Coordinates of N, CA and C in Angstrom, one line a residue:
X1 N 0.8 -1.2 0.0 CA 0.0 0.0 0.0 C 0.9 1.2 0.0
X2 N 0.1 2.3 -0.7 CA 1.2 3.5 -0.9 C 0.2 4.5 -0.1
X3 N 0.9 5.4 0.8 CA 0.5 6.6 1.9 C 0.7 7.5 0.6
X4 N -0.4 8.5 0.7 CA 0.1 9.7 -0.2 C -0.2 11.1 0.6
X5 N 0.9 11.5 1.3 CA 0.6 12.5 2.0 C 0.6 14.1 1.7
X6 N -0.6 14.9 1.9 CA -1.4 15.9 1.4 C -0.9 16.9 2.2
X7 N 0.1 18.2 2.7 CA 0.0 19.0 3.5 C -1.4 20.0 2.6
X8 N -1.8 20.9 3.4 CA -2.4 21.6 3.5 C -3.2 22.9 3.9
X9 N -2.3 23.6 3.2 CA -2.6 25.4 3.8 C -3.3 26.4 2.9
X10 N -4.4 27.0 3.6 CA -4.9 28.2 2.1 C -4.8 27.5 0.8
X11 N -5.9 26.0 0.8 CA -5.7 25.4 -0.7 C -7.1 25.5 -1.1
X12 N -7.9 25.9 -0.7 CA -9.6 25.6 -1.4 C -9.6 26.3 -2.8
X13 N -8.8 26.7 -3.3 CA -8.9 27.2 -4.7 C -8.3 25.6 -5.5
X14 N -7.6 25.1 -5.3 CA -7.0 24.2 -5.5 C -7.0 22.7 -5.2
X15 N -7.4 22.7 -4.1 CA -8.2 21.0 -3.5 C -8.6 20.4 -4.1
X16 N -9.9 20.9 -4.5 CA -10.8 19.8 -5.7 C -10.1 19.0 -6.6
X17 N -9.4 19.6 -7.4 CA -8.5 19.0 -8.9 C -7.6 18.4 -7.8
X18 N -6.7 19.0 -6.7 CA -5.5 17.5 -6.4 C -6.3 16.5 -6.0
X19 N -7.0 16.4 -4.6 CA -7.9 15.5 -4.1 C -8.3 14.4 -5.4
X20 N -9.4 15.0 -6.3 CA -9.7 14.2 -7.1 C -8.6 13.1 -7.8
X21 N -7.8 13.9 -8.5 CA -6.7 13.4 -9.4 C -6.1 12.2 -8.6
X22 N -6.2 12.2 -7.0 CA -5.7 11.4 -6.4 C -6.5 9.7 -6.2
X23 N -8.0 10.1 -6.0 CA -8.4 9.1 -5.9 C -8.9 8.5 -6.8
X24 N -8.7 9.0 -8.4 CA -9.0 8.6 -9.7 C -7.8 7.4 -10.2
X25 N -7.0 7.4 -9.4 CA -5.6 6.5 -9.6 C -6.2 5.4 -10.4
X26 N -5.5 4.9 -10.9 CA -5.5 3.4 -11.7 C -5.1 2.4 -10.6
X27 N -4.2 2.8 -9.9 CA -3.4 1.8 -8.9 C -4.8 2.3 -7.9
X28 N -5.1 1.0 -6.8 CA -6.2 1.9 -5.7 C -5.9 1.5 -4.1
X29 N -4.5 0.8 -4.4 CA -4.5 0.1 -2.9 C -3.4 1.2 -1.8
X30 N -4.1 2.6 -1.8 CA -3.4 3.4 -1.1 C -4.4 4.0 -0.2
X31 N -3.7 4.5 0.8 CA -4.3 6.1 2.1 C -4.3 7.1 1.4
X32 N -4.7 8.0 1.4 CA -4.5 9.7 1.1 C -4.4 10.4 2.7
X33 N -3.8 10.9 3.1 CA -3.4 11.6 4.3 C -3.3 13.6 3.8
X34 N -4.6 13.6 4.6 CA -4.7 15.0 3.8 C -4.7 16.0 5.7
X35 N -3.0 16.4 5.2 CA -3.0 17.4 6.5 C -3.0 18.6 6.8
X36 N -4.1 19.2 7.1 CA -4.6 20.0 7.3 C -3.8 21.2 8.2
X37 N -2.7 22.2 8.3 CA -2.0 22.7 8.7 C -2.6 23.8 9.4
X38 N -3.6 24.2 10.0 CA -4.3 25.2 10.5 C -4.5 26.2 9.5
X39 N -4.9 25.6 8.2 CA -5.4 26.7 7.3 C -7.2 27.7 7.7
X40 N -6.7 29.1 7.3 CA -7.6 29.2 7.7 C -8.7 29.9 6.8
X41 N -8.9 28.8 5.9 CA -9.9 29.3 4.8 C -10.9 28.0 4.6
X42 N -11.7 27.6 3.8 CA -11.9 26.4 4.2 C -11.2 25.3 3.6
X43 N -10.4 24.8 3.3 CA -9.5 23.9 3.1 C -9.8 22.8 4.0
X44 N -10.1 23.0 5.5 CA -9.9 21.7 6.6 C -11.8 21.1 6.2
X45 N -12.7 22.0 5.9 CA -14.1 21.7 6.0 C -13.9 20.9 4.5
X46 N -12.9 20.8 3.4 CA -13.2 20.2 2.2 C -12.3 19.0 2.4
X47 N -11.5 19.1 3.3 CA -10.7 17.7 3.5 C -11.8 16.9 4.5
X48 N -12.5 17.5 4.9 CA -13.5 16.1 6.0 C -14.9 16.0 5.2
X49 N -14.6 16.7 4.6 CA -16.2 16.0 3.1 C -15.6 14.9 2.0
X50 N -14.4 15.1 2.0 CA -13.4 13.6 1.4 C -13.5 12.3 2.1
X51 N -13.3 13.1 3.2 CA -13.2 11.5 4.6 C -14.6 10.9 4.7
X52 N -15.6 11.8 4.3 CA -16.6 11.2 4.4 C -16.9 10.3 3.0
X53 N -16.5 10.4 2.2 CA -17.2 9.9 0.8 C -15.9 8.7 0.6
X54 N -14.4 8.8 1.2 CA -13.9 7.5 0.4 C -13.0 6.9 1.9
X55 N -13.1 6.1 2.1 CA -12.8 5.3 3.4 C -11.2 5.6 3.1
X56 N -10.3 5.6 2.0 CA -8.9 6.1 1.6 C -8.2 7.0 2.0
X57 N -9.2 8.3 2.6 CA -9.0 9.7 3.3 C -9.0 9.7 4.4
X58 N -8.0 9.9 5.0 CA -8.2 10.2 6.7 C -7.5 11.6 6.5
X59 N -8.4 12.7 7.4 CA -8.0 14.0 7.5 C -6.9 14.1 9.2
X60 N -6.3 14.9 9.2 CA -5.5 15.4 10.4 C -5.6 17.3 10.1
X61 N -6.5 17.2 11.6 CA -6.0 18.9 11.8 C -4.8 19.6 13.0
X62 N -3.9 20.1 12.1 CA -3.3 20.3 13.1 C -3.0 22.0 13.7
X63 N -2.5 22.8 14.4 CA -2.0 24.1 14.1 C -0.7 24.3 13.3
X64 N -0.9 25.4 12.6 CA 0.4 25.6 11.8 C 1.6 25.7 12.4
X65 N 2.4 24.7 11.6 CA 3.4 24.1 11.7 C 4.3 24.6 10.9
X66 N 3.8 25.0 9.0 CA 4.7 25.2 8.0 C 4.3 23.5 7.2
X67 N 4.7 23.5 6.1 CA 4.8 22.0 5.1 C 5.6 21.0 6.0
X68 N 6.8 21.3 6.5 CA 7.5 20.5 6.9 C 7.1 19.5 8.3
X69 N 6.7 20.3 8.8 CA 5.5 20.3 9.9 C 4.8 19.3 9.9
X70 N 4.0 19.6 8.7 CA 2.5 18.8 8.2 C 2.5 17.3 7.4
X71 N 3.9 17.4 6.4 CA 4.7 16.3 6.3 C 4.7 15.6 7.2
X72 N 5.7 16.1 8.1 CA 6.1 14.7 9.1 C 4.8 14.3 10.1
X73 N 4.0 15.0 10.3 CA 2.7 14.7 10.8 C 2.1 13.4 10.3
X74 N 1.9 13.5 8.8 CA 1.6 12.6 7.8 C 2.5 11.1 7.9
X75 N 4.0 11.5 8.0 CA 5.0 10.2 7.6 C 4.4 9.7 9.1
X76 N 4.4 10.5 10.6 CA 3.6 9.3 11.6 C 2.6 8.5 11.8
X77 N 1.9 9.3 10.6 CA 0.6 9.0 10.9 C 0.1 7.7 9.5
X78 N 1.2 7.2 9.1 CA 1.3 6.7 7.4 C 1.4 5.0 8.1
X79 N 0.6 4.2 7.1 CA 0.7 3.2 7.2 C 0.9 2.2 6.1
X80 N 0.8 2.9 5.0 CA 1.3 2.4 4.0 C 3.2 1.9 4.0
X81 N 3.4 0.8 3.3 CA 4.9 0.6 2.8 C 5.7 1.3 2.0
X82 N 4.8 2.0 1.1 CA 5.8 3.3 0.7 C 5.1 4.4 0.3
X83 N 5.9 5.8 0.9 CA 5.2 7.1 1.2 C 5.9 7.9 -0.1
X84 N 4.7 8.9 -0.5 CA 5.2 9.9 -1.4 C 4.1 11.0 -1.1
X85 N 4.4 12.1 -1.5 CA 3.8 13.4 -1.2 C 3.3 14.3 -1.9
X86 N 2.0 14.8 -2.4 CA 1.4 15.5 -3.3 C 1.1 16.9 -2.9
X87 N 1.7 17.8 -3.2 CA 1.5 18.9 -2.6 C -0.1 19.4 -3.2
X88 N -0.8 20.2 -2.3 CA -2.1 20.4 -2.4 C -2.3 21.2 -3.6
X89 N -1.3 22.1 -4.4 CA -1.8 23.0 -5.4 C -1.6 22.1 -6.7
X90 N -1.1 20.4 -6.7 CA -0.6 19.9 -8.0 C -1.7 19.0 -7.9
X91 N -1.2 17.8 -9.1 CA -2.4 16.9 -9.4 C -1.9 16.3 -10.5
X92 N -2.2 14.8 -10.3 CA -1.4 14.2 -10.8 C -2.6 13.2 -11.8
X93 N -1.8 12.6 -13.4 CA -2.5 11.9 -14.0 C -3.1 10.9 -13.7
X94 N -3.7 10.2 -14.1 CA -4.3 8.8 -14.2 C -3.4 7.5 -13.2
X95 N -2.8 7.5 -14.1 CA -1.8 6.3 -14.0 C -0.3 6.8 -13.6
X96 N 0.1 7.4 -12.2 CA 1.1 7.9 -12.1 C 1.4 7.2 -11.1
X97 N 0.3 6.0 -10.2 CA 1.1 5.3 -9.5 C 1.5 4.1 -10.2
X98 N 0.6 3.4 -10.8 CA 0.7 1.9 -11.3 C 2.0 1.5 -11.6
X99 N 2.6 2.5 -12.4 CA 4.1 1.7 -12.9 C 5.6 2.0 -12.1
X100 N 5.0 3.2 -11.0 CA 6.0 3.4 -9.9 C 5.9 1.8 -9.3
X101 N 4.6 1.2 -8.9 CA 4.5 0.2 -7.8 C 5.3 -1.1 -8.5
X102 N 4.7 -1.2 -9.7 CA 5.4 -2.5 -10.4 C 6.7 -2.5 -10.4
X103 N 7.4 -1.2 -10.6 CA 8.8 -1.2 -10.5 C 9.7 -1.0 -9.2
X104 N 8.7 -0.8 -8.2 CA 9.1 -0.9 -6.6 C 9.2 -2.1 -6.1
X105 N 8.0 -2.7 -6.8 CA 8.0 -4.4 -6.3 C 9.0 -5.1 -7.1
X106 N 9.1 -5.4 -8.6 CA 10.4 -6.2 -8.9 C 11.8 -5.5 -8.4
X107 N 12.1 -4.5 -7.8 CA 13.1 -3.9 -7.7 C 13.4 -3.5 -6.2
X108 N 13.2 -4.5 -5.2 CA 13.2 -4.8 -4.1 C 14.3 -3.9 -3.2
X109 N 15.3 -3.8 -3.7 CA 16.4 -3.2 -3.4 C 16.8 -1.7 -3.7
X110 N 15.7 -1.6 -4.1 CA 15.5 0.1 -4.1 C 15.0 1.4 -3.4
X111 N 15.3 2.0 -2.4 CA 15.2 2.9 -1.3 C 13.9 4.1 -1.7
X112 N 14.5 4.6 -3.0 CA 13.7 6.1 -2.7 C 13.8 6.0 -4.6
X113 N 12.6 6.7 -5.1 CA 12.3 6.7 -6.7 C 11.9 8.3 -6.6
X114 N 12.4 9.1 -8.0 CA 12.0 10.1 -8.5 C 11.4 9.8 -10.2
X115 N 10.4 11.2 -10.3 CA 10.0 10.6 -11.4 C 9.7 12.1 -12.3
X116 N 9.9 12.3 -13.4 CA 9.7 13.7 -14.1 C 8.1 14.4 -13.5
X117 N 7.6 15.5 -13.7 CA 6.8 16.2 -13.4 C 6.8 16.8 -14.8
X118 N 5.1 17.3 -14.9 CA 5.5 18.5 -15.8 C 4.6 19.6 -14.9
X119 N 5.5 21.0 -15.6 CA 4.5 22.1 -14.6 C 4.1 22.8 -15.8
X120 N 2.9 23.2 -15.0 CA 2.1 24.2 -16.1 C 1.8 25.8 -15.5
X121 N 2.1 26.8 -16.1 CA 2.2 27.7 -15.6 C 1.0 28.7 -15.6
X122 N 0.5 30.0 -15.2 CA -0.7 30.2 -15.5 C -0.6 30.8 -16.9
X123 N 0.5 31.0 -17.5 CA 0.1 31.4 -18.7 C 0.0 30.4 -19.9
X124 N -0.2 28.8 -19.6 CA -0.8 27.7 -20.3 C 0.6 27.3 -20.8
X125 N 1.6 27.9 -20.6 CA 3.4 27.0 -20.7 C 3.2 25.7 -19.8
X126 N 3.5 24.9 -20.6 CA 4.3 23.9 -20.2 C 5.6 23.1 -20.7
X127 N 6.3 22.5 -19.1 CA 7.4 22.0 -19.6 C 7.9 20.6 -18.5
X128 N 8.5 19.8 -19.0 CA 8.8 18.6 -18.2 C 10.0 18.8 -17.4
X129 N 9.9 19.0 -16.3 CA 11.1 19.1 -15.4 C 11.3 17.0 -14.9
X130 N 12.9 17.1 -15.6 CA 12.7 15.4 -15.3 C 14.4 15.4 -14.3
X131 N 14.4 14.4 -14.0 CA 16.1 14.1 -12.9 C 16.7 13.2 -13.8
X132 N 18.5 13.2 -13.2 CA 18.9 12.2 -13.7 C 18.4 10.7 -13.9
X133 N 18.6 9.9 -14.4 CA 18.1 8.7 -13.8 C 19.7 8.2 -12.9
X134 N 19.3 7.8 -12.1 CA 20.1 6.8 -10.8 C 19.1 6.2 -10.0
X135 N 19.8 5.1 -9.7 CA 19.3 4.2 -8.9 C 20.0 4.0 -7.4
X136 N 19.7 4.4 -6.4 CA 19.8 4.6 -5.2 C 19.7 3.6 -3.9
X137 N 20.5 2.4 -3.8 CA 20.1 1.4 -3.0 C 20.1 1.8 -1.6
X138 N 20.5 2.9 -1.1 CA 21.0 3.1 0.1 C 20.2 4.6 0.4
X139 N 19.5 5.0 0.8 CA 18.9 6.4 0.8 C 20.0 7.5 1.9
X140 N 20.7 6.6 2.3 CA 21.6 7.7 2.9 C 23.2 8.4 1.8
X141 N 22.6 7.6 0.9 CA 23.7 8.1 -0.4 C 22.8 9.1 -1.1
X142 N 21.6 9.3 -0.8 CA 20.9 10.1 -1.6 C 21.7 11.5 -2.0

């Protein structure tokens, strides 16, 4: 199971499309951890209308902390075998976990995976920001 953990500050303009994009996954055997940072707009009231409609959502409110904060809030509160993190203003395609998991599972020996992004900007630019490829058996060589 994959934890996908949500910080969350001043996002109601933006919730709907991440939230969704998340639970539309192709892959479905994951948590959504949507953490609620003491935003104070409604943001915390649209993360517990989630919790109610898909048993995958568990909300955490906490006081603001900052991202970092709200993260590690999430990594304790995670019970999934492997964690990754969607920041509340992005949103991700269809099928962005399926072939991360397939290649986590034959590839046993693998610590930590990156994977390109593309960003879109408000003036309808887009561009693929991607990483080297390396394979990373040891996350403290990260």
């Amino acid at each position: 199971m994959i934890t996908i953990i949500t910080p969350v500050y001043k996002a109601e303009k933006y919730l709907h499309r991440c939230v969704d994009s998340i639970l539309a996954q192709s892959y479905t055997n994951f948590e959504l951890l949507l953490i609620d940072d003491g935003s104070p707009d409604n943001s915390g009231a649209i993360c517990d209308e989630y919790a109610v409609k898909d048993s995958r959502v568990r909300v955490f409110h906490k006081e603001n902390g900052g991202v970092s904060s709200a993260r590690n809030a999430g990594i304790d509160a995670a019970q999934g075998e492997f964690l990754t993190f969607v920041d509340s203003d992005d949103y991700l395609s269809p099928h962005t976990y399926q072939p991360l998991i397939g290649f986590l599972e034959a590839h046993e020996e693998v610590d930590f995976v990156e994977f390109p992004v593309q960003e879109h900007e408000g003036s309808g630019k887009q561009h693929l920001l991607t990483f080297e490829e390396t394979v990373y058996t040891d996350i403290r060589h990260y």
